[in-house]
Short mmCIF file of C-alpha atoms and ligand atoms in Angstrom, two decimals:
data_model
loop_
_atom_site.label_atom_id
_atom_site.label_comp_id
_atom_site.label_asym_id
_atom_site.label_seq_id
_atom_site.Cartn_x
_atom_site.Cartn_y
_atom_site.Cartn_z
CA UNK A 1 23.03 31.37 -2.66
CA UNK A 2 19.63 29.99 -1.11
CA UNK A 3 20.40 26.68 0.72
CA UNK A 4 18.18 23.67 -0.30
CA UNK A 5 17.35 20.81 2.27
CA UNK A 6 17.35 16.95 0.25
CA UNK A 7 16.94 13.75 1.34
CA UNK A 8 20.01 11.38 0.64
CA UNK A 9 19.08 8.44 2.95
CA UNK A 10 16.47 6.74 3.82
CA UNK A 11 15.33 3.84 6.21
CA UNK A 12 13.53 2.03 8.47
CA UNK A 13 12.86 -1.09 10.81
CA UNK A 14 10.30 -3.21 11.77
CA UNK A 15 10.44 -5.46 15.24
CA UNK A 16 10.01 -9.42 13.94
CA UNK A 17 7.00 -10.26 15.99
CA UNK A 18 3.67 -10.01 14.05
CA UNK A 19 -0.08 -9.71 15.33
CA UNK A 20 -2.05 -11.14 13.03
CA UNK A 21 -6.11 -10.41 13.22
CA UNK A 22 -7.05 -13.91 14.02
CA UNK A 23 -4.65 -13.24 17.20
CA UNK A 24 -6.87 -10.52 18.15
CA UNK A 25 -9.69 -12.73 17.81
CA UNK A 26 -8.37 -14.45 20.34
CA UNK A 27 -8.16 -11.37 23.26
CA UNK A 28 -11.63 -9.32 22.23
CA UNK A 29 -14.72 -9.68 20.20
CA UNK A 30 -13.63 -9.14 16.54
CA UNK A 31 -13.54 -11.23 13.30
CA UNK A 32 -10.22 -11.07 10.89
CA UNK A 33 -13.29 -9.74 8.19
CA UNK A 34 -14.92 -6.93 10.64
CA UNK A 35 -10.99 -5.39 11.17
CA UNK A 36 -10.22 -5.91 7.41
CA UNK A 37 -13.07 -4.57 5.63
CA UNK A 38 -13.29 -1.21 8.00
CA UNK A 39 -9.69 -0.41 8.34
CA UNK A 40 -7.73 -2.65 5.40
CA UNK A 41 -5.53 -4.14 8.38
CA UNK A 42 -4.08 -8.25 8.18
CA UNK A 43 -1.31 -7.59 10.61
CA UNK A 44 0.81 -5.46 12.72
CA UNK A 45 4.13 -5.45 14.40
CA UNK A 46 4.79 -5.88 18.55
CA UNK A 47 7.90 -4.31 19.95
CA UNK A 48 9.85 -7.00 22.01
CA UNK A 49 9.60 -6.29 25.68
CA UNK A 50 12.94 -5.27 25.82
CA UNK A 51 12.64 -3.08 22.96
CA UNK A 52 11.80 0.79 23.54
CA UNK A 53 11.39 3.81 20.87
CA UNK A 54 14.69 4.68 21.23
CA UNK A 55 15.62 1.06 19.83
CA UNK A 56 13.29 1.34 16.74
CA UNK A 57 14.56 4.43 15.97
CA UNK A 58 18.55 3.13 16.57
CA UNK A 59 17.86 1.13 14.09
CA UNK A 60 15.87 3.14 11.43
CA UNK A 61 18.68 5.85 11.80
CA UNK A 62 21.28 3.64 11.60
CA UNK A 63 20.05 2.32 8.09
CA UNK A 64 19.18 5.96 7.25
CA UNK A 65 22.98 6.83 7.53
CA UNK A 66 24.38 3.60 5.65
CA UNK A 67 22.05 4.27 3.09
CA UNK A 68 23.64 7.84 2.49
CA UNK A 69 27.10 6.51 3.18
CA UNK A 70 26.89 9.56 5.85
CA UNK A 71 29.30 8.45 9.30
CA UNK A 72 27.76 9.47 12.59
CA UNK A 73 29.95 12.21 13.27
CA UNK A 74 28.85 14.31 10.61
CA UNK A 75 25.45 14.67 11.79
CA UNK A 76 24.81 17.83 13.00
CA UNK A 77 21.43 17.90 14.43
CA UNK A 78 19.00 14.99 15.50
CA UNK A 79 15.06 15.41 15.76
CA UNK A 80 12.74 12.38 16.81
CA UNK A 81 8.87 12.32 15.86
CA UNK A 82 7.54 10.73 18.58
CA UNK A 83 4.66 10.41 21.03
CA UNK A 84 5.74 7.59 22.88
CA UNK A 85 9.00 7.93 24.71
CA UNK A 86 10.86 6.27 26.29
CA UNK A 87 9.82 7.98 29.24
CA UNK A 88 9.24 11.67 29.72
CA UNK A 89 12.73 12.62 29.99
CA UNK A 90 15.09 12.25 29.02
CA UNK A 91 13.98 12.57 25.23
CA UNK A 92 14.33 9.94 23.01
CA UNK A 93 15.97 11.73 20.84
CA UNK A 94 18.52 11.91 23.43
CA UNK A 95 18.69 7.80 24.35
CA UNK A 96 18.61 7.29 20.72
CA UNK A 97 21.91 9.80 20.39
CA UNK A 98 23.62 7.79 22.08
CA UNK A 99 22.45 4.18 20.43
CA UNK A 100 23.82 5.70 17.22
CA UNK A 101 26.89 7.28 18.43
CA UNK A 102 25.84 10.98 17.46
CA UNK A 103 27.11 13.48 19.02
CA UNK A 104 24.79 16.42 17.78
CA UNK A 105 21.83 18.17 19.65
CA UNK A 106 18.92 16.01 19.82
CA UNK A 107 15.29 16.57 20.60
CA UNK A 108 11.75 14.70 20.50
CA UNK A 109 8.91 16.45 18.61
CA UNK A 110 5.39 15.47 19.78
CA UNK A 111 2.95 15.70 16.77
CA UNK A 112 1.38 11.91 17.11
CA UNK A 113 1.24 10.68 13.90
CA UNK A 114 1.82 14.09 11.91
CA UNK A 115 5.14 13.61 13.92
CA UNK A 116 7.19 13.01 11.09
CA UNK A 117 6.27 16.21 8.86
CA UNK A 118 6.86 18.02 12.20
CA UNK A 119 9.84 16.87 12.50
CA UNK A 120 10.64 17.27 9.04
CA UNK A 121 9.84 20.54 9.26
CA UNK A 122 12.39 21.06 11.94
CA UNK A 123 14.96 19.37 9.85
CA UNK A 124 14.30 21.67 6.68
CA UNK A 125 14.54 24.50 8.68
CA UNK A 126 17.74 23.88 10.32
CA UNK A 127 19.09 23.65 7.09
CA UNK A 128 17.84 26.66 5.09
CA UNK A 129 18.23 28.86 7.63
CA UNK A 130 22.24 27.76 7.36
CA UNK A 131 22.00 26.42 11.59
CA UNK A 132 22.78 22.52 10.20
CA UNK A 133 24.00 20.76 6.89
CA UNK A 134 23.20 17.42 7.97
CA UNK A 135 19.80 16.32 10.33
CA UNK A 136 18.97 13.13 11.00
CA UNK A 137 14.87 12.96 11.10
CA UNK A 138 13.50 10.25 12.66
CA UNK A 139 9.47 8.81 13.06
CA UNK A 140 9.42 6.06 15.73
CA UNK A 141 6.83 4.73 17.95
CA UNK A 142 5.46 2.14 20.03
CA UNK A 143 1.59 2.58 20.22
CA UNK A 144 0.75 -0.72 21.33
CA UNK A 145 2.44 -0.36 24.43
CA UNK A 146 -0.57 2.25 24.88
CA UNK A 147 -2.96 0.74 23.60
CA UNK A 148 -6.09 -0.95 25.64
CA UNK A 149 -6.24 -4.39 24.77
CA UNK A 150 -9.47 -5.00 26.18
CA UNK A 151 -10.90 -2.09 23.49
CA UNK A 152 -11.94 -3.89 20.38
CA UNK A 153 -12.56 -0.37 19.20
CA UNK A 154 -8.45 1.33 19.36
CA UNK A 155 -6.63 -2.66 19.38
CA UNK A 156 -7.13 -3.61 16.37
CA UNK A 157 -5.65 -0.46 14.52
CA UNK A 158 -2.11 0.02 16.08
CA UNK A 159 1.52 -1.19 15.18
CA UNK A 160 5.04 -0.02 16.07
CA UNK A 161 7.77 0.69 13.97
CA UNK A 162 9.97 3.31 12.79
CA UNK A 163 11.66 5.25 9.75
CA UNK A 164 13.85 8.18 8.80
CA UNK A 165 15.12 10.20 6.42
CA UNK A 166 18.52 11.89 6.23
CA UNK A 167 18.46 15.66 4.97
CA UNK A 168 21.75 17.69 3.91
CA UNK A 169 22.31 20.45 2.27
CA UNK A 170 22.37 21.24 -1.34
CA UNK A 171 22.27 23.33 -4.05
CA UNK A 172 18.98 22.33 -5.66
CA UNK A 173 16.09 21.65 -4.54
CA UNK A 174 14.89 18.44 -2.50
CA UNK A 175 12.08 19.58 0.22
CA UNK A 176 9.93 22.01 -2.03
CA UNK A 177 7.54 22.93 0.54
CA UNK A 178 5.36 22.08 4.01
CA UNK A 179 2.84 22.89 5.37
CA UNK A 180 1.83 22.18 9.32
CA UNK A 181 -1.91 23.06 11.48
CA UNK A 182 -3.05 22.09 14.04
CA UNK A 183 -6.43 22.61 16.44
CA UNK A 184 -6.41 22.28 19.71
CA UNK A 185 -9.92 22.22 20.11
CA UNK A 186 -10.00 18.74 19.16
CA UNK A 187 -7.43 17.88 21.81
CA UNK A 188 -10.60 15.34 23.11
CA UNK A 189 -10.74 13.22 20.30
CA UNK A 190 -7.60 11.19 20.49
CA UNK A 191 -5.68 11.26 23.43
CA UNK A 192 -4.25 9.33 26.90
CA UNK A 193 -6.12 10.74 29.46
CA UNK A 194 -3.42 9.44 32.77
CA UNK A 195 -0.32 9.20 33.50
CA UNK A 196 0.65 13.32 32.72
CA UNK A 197 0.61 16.35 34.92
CA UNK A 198 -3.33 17.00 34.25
CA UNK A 199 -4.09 13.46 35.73
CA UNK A 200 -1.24 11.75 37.56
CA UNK A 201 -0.73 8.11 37.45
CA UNK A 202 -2.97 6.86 40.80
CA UNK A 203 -4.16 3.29 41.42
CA UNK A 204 -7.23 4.25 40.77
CA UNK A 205 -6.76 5.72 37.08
CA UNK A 206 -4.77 2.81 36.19
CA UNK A 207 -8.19 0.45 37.52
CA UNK A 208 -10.35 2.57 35.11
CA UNK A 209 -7.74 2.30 32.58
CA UNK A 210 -7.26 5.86 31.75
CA UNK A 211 -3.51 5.41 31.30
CA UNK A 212 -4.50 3.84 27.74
CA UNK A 213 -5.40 5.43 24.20
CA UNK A 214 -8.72 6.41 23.75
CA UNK A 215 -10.20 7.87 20.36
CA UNK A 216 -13.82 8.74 18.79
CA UNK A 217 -12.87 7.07 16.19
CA UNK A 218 -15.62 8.22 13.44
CA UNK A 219 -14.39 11.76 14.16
CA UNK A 220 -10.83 11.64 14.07
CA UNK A 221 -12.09 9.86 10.36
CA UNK A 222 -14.09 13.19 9.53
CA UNK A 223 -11.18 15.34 10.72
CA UNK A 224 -8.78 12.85 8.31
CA UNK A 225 -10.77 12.75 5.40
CA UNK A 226 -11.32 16.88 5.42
CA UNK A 227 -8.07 17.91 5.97
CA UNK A 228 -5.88 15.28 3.89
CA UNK A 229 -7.02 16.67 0.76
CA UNK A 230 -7.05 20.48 2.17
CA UNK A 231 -3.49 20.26 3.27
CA UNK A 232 -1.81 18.36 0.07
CA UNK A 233 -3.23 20.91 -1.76
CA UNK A 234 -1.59 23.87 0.25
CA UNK A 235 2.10 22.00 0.15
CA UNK A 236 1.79 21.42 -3.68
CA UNK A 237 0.47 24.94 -4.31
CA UNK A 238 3.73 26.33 -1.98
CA UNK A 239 5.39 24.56 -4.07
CA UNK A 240 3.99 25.46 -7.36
CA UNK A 241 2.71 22.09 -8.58
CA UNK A 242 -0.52 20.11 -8.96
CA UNK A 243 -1.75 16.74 -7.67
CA UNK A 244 -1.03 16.06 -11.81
CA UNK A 245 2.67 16.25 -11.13
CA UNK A 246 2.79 13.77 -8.11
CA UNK A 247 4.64 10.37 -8.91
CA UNK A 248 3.25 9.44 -5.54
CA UNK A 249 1.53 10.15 -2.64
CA UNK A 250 2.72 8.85 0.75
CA UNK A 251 -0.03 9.09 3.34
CA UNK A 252 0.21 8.49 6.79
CA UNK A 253 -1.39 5.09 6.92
CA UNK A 254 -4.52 4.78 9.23
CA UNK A 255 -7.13 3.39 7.01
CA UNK A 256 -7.41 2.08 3.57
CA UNK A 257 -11.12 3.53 3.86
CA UNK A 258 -9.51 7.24 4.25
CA UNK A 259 -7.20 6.30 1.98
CA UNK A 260 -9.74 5.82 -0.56
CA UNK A 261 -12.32 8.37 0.60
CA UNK A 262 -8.73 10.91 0.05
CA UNK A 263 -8.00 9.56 -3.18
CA UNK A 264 -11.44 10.82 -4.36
CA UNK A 265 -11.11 13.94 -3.45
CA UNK A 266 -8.10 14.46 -4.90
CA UNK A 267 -8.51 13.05 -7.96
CA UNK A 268 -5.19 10.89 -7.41
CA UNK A 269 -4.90 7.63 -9.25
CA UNK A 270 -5.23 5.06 -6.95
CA UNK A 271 -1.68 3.62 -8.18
CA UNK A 272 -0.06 6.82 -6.80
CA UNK A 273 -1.47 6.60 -3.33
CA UNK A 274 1.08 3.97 -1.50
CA UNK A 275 -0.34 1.89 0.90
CA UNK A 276 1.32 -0.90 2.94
CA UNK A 277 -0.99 -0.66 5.92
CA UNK A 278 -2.63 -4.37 5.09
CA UNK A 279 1.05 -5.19 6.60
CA UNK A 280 2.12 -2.95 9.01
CA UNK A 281 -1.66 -0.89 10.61
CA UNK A 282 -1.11 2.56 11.71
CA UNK A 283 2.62 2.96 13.02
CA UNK A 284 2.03 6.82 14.27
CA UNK A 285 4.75 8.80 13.17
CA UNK A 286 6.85 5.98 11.52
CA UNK A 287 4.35 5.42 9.12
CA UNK A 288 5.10 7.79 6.33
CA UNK A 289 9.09 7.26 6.33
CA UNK A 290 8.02 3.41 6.72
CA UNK A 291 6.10 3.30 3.83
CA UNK A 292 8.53 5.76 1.77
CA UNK A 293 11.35 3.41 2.72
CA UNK A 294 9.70 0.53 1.35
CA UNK A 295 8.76 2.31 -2.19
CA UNK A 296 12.06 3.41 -2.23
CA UNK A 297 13.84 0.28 -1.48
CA UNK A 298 11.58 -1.71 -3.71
CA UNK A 299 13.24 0.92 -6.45
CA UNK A 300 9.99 2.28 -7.39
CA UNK A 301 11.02 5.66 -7.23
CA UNK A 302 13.03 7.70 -10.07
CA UNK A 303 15.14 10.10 -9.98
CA UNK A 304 13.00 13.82 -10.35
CA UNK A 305 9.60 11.96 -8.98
CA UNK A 306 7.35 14.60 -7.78
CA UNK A 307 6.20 13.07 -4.21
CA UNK A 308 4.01 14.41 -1.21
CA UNK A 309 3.68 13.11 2.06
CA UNK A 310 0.71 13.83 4.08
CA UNK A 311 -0.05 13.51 7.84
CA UNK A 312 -3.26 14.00 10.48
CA UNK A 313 -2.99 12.83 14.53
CA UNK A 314 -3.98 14.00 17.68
CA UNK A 315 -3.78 16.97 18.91
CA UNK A 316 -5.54 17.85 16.54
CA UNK A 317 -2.34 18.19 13.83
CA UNK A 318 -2.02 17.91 10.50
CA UNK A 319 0.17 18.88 7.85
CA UNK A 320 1.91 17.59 4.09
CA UNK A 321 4.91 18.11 2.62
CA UNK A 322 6.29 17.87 -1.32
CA UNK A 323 9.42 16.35 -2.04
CA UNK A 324 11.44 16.35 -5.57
CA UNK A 325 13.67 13.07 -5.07
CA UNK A 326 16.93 14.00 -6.26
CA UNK A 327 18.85 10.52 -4.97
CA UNK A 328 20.03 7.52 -6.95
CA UNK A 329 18.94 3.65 -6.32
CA UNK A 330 19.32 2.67 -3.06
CA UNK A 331 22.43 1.98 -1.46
CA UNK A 332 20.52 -1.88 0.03
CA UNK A 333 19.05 -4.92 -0.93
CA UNK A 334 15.12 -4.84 -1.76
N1 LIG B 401 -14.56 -5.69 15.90
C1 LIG B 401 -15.88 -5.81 15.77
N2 LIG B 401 -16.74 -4.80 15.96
C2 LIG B 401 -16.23 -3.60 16.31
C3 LIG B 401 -14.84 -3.41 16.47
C4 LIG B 401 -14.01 -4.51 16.25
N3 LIG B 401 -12.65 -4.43 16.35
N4 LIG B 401 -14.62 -2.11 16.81
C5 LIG B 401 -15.83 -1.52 16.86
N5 LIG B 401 -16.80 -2.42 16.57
C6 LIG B 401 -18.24 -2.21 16.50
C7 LIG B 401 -18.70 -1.02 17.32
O1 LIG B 401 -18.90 -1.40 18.65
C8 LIG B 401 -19.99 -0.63 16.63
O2 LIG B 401 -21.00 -1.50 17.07
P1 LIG B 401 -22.50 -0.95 17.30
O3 LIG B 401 -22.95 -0.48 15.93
O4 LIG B 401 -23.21 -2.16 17.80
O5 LIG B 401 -22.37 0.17 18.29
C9 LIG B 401 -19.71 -0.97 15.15
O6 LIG B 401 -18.59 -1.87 15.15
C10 LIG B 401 -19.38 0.24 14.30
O7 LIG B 401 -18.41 1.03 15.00
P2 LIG B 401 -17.85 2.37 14.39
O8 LIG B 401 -16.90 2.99 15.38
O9 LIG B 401 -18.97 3.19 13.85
O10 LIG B 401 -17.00 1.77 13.17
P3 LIG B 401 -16.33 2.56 11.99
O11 LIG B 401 -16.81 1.98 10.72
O12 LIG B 401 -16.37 4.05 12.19
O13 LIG B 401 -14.80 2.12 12.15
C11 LIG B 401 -12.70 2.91 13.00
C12 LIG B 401 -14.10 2.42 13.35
C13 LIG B 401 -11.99 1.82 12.21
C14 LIG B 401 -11.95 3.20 14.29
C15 LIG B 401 -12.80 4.20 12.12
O14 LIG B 401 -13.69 5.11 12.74
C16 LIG B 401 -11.47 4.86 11.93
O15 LIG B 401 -10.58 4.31 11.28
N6 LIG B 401 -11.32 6.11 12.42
C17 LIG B 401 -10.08 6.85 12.25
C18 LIG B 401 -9.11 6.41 13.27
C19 LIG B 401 -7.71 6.93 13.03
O16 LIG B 401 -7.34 7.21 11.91
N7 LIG B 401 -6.96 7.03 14.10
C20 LIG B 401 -5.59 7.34 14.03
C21 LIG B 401 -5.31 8.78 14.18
S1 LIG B 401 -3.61 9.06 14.15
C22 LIG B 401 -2.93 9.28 15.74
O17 LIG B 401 -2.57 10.37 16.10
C23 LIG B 401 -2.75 8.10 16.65
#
């Protein structure tokens, strides 16, 4: 009998301490009504100082498995969408292990923000091919530790965060289909230059600041708005449905302008496109299971819903995935 992968938990977490626009204001040359009206951005979320990945994700996972009433020690396999660590290694996925009391394999899966679908992807795959009945996939990062605050152009955009899902095995279908890309050749586009084994950390990289994020941004926008549309179409054809059948569409949330430029494309209501990156800005891989968490949560998602989730990052990667939500209300309070 062909093994399906579902989702029966989800969750999330965001750290308490907000950065507002009119903060920014305050540490470069911006206005509140420059950041809003070009990227749809009020405020974003600061890990504590003492908080790392690892703890974002803790957290997210450890709603993820109350959610599905699922203990610890029945998950068999854990996979972390991240692209900022903890450090290099160990892998988060490994520091997180041990936050939630797993005792599974765990590894990190470096896709940026299409780090979740990656991930995903890993998760679903475990599970069909029979190697795991229960994976904990987890989106978590901490951009703004990365993050130039001198650059009015890159400061503005980032948040951290996390969110996960909980796949297990099942007789019908949950995880219709994904697909992944990626391109290399636009490895320039959006990327930290220092601090890996191409450019070592030195006293003199840190001076130029090449140890922070750096992005062409109107580029990485063409790149989004071409292959959002592209991809979503691929997933729902693999899994033989139309953007007509989608309850919702979950997008990795960068800008409410590609957003909106995506929606057109498409030919998606705008009522079907979640966005809740006014609140949060772009979270890198957390985003999508953040923003799926909080539809789901909210209980704005039936039983049977037809819903895609759709990714871009550096690297260049990219890639969507279309889910049929088989799970009841959630097991926590809105
Ligand atoms: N405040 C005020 N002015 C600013 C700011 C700011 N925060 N940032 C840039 N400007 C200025 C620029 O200097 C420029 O001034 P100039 O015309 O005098 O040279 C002007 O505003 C326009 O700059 P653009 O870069 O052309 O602005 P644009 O409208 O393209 O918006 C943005 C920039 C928001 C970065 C947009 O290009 C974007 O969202 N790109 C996609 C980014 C993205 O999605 N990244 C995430 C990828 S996921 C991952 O893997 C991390």
């Amino acid at each position: 009998m062909t093994v399906h992968a579902v989702i029966t938990g989800v969750g999330s977490y965001l750290p308490e301490r907000i950065l507002t626009n009119a903060d920014l204001e305050a540490l470069v040359e911006t206005s509140d009504e420059w950041i809003f009206s070009r990227t749809g951005i009020s405020e974003r979320r600061l890990a504590e100082p003492d908080e790392a990945t690892s703890d974002l994700a803790a957290r997210a996972g450890k709603a993820t498995l109350a959610d599905a009433g699922v203990d610890a020690g029945d998950v068999d396999l854990l996979v972390v969408g991240t692209s900022t660590p903890d450090m290099f290694f160990p892998s988060t996925a490994c520091i997180t292990q041990d936050k939630l009391g797993l005792s599974c394999p765990a590894f990190d899966v470096n896709a940026a923000c299409t780090g979740f679908i990656y991930a995903l992807q890993c998760g679903v795959a475990a599970i069909e091919s029979g190697r795991a009945r229960c994976v904990l996939v987890i989106g978590a990062d901490a951009l703004t530790r990365h993050v130039d605050f001198q650059d009015r152009s890159t400061c503005v955009l980032f948040g951290d965060g996390a969110g996960a899902v909980l796949l297990q095995a099942a007789e019908e279908p949950g995880v219709l289909g994904i697909v992944l890309g990626s391109d290399g050749s636009g490895a320039d586009m959006l990327k930290v230059p220092a601090g890996g084994s191409a450019a070592p950390a030195t006293v003199e990289r840190i001076e130029n600041r090449e140890h922070y994020l750096q992005m062409a941004g109107n580029d990485v926008f063409k790149f989004a708005v071409r292959v959002i549309p592209t991809v979503t179409k691929q997933a729902l054809s693999a899994s033989q449905l139309e953007v007509s059948d989608l309850a919702w569409l979950v997008p990795h949330q960068a800008n409410q302008r590609i957003l909106n430029t995506v929606e057109e494309r498409l030919g998606i209501e705008h009522e079907k496109v979640y966005s809740n990156l006014e609140r949060t800005g772009n979270t890198s891989a957390a985003s999508i299971p953040l923003a799926l968490d909080e539809l789901y949560t909210a209980g704005r998602i039936s039983k049977g819903d037809n819903i895609a989730f759709v990714g871009f990052g550096a690297g260049l990667t990219f890639g969507a995935a279309v889910v049929r939500w088989t799970k009841n209300a959630p097991n926590k309070e809105a």
